[in-house]
C-alpha positions as semicolon CSV with decimal commas, in nm:
position;residue;x (nm);y (nm);z (nm)
1;M;-5,618;3,326;-1,568
2;S;-5,273;3,314;-1,405
3;A;-5,149;3,550;-1,137
4;P;-4,920;3,831;-1,250
5;V;-4,549;3,757;-1,221
6;A;-4,380;3,966;-0,954
7;E;-4,084;4,173;-1,062
8;A;-3,744;4,029;-0,976
9;Q;-3,623;4,158;-0,644
10;D;-3,269;4,237;-0,539
11;A;-3,125;3,946;-0,337
12;G;-3,093;4,171;-0,032
13;E;-3,465;4,244;-0,040
14;R;-3,576;3,880;-0,051
15;G;-3,441;3,778;0,289
16;S;-3,133;3,619;0,435
17;L;-2,978;3,281;0,484
18;E;-2,797;3,168;0,797
19;I;-2,626;2,830;0,808
20;D;-2,591;2,670;1,149
21;R;-2,236;2,621;1,281
22;G;-2,303;2,250;1,318
23;V;-2,369;2,229;0,944
24;L;-2,051;2,419;0,863
25;R;-1,856;2,188;1,096
26;K;-1,997;1,882;0,918
27;I;-1,899;2,027;0,579
28;V;-1,543;2,074;0,707
29;E;-1,521;1,721;0,849
30;H;-1,671;1,563;0,537
31;A;-1,439;1,756;0,304
32;A;-1,135;1,657;0,512
33;S;-1,234;1,290;0,526
34;G;-1,245;1,273;0,145
35;V;-0,881;1,374;0,100
36;A;-0,630;1,105;0,004
37;G;-0,405;1,028;0,300
38;V;-0,667;1,098;0,567
39;A;-0,714;0,778;0,766
40;R;-1,055;0,616;0,774
41;T;-1,121;0,567;1,144
42;R;-1,435;0,554;1,355
43;R;-1,361;0,898;1,493
44;G;-1,234;1,061;1,173
45;P;-1,156;1,432;1,140
46;S;-1,286;1,659;1,417
47;A;-1,336;2,033;1,361
48;K;-1,395;2,343;1,573
49;L;-1,498;2,669;1,408
50;S;-1,479;3,029;1,527
51;G;-1,522;3,372;1,374
52;P;-1,788;3,504;1,137
53;A;-1,897;3,296;0,836
54;E;-1,705;3,531;0,603
55;E;-1,374;3,470;0,788
56;L;-1,390;3,132;0,955
57;R;-1,103;3,011;1,169
58;I;-1,094;2,632;1,172
59;R;-0,908;2,397;1,407
60;L;-0,903;2,046;1,266
61;D;-0,777;1,727;1,433
62;L;-0,690;1,477;1,167
63;P;-0,583;1,111;1,157
64;V;-0,337;1,045;0,875
65;S;-0,259;0,710;0,716
66;Y;0,100;0,597;0,767
67;P;0,325;0,638;0,564
68;E;0,143;0,918;0,375
69;P;0,335;1,248;0,354
70;V;0,196;1,460;0,637
71;P;0,269;1,811;0,499
72;E;0,111;1,732;0,160
73;T;-0,192;1,572;0,324
74;A;-0,245;1,876;0,550
75;R;-0,210;2,111;0,251
76;A;-0,465;1,913;0,049
77;V;-0,706;1,914;0,345
78;R;-0,678;2,294;0,380
79;E;-0,758;2,338;0,011
80;A;-1,049;2,091;0,013
81;V;-1,205;2,246;0,323
82;S;-1,182;2,601;0,185
83;E;-1,325;2,500;-0,153
84;E;-1,618;2,304;-0,006
85;L;-1,716;2,579;0,238
86;E;-1,712;2,833;-0,045
87;R;-1,903;2,605;-0,284
88;L;-2,169;2,474;-0,045
89;A;-2,216;2,757;0,204
90;D;-2,060;3,066;0,043
91;A;-1,842;3,088;0,355
92;G;-1,493;3,233;0,364
93;V;-1,198;3,077;0,541
94;L;-0,935;3,287;0,714
95;N;-0,722;2,992;0,821
96;V;-0,728;2,617;0,879
97;E;-0,507;2,499;1,164
98;V;-0,440;2,126;1,123
99;T;-0,327;1,905;1,409
100;I;-0,227;1,551;1,317
101;S;-0,393;1,358;1,600
102;A;-0,292;1,009;1,489
103;L;-0,086;0,815;1,240
104;V;-0,282;0,509;1,142
105;P;-0,084;0,221;0,987
106;A;-0,208;0,083;0,659
107;A;-0,411;-0,236;0,694
108;R;-0,197;-0,543;0,662
109;R;-0,307;-0,828;0,448
110;N;-0,294;-1,168;0,607
111;R;-0,065;-1,398;0,416
112;V;-0,159;-1,759;0,384
113;E;0,124;-1,996;0,308
């Protein structure tokens, strides 16, 4: 005979979930690195987070590929970061401050003549 099924509980009664700041930082950096125009470097994007999880303030250092348009790249990064934090961690973003830390030239192809 099976055990009786417990009645559904309100989410607030089941417990809570806290996501470590290091995890949130990694989500931000991963989301930023996937945006077109962000340079693929060893260091990559670097984020610092402050504020509560419902209103995160993010400072993001970002290498951008040259000659990508910097304002459009920064705008796309802000959107991607906000969407990923909401989707993966149910976290809210108050603002994303982007600093372009490097312009990385596109890789040149060696020409053989």
